[in-house]
XYZ file of C-alpha atoms in Angstrom:
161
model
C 20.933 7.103 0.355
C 18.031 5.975 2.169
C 17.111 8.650 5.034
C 14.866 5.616 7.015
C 14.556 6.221 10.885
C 16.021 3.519 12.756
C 14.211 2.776 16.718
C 15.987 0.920 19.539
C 14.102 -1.129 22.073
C 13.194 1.218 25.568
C 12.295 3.497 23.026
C 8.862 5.870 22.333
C 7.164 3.614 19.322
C 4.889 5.914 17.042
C 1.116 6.175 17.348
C -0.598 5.354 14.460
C -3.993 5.127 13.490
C -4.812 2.827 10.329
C -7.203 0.861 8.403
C -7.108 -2.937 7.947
C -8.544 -4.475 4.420
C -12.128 -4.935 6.676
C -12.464 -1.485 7.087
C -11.731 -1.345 10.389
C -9.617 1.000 12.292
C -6.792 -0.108 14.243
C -5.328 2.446 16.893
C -1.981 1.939 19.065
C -3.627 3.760 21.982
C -6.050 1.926 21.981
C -4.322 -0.996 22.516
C -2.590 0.754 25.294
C -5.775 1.177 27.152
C -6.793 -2.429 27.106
C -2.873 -3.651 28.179
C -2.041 -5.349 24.929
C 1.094 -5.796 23.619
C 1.334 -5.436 19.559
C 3.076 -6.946 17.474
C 3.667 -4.852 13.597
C 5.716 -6.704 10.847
C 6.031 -4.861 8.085
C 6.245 -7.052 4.486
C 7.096 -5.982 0.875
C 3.977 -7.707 -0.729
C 0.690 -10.298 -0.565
C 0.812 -13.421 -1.982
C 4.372 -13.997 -2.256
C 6.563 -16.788 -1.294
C 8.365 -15.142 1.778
C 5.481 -12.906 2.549
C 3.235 -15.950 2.729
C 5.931 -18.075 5.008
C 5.579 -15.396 7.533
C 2.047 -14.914 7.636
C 1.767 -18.516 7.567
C 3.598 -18.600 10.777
C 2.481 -15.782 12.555
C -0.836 -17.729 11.578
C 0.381 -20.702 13.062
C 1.438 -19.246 16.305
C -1.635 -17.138 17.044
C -3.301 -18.982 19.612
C 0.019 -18.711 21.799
C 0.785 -14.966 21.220
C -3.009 -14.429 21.949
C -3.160 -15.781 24.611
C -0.043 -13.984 26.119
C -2.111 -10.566 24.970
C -0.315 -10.075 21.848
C -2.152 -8.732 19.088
C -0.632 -9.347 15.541
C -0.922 -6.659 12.955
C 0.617 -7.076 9.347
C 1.650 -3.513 7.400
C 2.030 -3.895 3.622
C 1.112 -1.057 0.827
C -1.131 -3.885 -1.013
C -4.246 -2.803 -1.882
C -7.986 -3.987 -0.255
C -8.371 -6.198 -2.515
C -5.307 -7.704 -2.407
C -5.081 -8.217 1.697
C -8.653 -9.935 1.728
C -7.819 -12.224 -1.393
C -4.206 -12.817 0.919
C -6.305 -13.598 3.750
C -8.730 -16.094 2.691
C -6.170 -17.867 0.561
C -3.968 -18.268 3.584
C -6.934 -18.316 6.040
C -4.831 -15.506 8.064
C -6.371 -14.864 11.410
C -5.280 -11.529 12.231
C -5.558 -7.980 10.402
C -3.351 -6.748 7.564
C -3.455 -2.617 7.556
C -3.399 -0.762 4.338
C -0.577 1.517 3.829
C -0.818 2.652 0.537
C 0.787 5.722 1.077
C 3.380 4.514 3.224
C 3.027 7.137 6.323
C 3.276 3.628 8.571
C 6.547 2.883 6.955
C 7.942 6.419 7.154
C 7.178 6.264 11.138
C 8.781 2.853 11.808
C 11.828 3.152 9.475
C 10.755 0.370 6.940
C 10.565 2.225 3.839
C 15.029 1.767 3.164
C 17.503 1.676 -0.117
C 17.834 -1.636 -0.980
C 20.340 -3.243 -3.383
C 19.712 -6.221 -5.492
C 21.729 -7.662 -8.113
C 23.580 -4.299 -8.391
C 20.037 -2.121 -8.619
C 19.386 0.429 -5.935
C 15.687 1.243 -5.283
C 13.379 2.206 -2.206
C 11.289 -0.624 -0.992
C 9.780 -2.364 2.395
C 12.332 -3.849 4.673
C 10.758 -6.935 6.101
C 10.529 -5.830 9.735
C 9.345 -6.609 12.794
C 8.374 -4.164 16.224
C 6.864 -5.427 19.449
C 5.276 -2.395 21.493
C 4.382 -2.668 24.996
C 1.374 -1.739 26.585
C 2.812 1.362 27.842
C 4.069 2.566 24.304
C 7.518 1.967 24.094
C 9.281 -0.782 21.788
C 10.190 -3.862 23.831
C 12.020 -5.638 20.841
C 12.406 -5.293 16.886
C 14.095 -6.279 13.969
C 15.218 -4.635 11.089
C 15.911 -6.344 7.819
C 14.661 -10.030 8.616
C 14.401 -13.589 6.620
C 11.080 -14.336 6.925
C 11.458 -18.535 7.341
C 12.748 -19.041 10.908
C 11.349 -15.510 11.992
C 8.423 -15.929 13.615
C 10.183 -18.914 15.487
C 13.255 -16.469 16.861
C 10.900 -14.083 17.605
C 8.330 -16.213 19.882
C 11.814 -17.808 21.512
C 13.336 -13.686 22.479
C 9.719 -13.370 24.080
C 9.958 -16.108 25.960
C 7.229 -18.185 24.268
C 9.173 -20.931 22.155
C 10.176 -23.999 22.861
């Protein structure tokens, strides 16, 4: 059985400190002190067809969330090389962080048991957390489909149609 932490909204979210596939480092305090909100979705792999439908989206909708002062950061254990091949095949306009040894996904909970067809492993639950500017998780999702996602989510924020 999977030992994963699960977070509730009003909650603490973790501080983190990580790299993105440009070599550059992304830190949640940091964010704090400029008054951004962040957005972290956490996906099982590059290049794939429901990894790339959300990316695709949050791609699609970056413009709006930026401009509302989200920033959009996308948490897989791919590789370097893998993100920046991801990102100029998809033309992705925000950063995916490298966490290859999965500390990120120890911290948020997203490293889980999973079952399929009757085969129990440990693997990324597609997740998504939105932390406020003063630290603390203003809404997430566990365990989401990534078509319709990035839709729901820009609707519970107020920013859909």
């Amino acid at each position: 059985m999977s030992d994963a932490i699960t977070h509730e909204i009003g909650q603490k979210a973790p501080t983190f400190s990580c790299v993105d596939s440009q070599g550059v480092i992304h830190d949640s305090s940091t964010y704090q002190e400029q008054g951004k909100s962040v957005i972290v979705y956490f996906y099982p792999r590059d290049s794939t067809p429901g990894c790339t439908k959300q990316a695709c989206d949050f791609r699609d909708n970056m413009a709006r969330l930026s401009s509302e002062d989200y920033v959009v950061l996308g948490v897989s254990k791919d590789s370097e090389g893998s993100h920046q091949k991801f990102i100029s095949k998809q033309d992705l306009n925000f950063p995916l962080l490298m966490d290859r040894e999965g500390e990120l996904h120890e911290k948020f909970g997203t490293w889980r048991l999973k079952k399929n067809y009757g085969r129990e492993y440990m693997g990324c639950a597609r997740s998504t957390f939105v932390i406020g500017p003063d630290g603390n998780f203003t809404w997430l999702r566990y365990n989401v489909k990534a078509t319709g996602h990035v839709q729901m989510l820009l609707r519970e924020l107020g920013l859909g149609e």
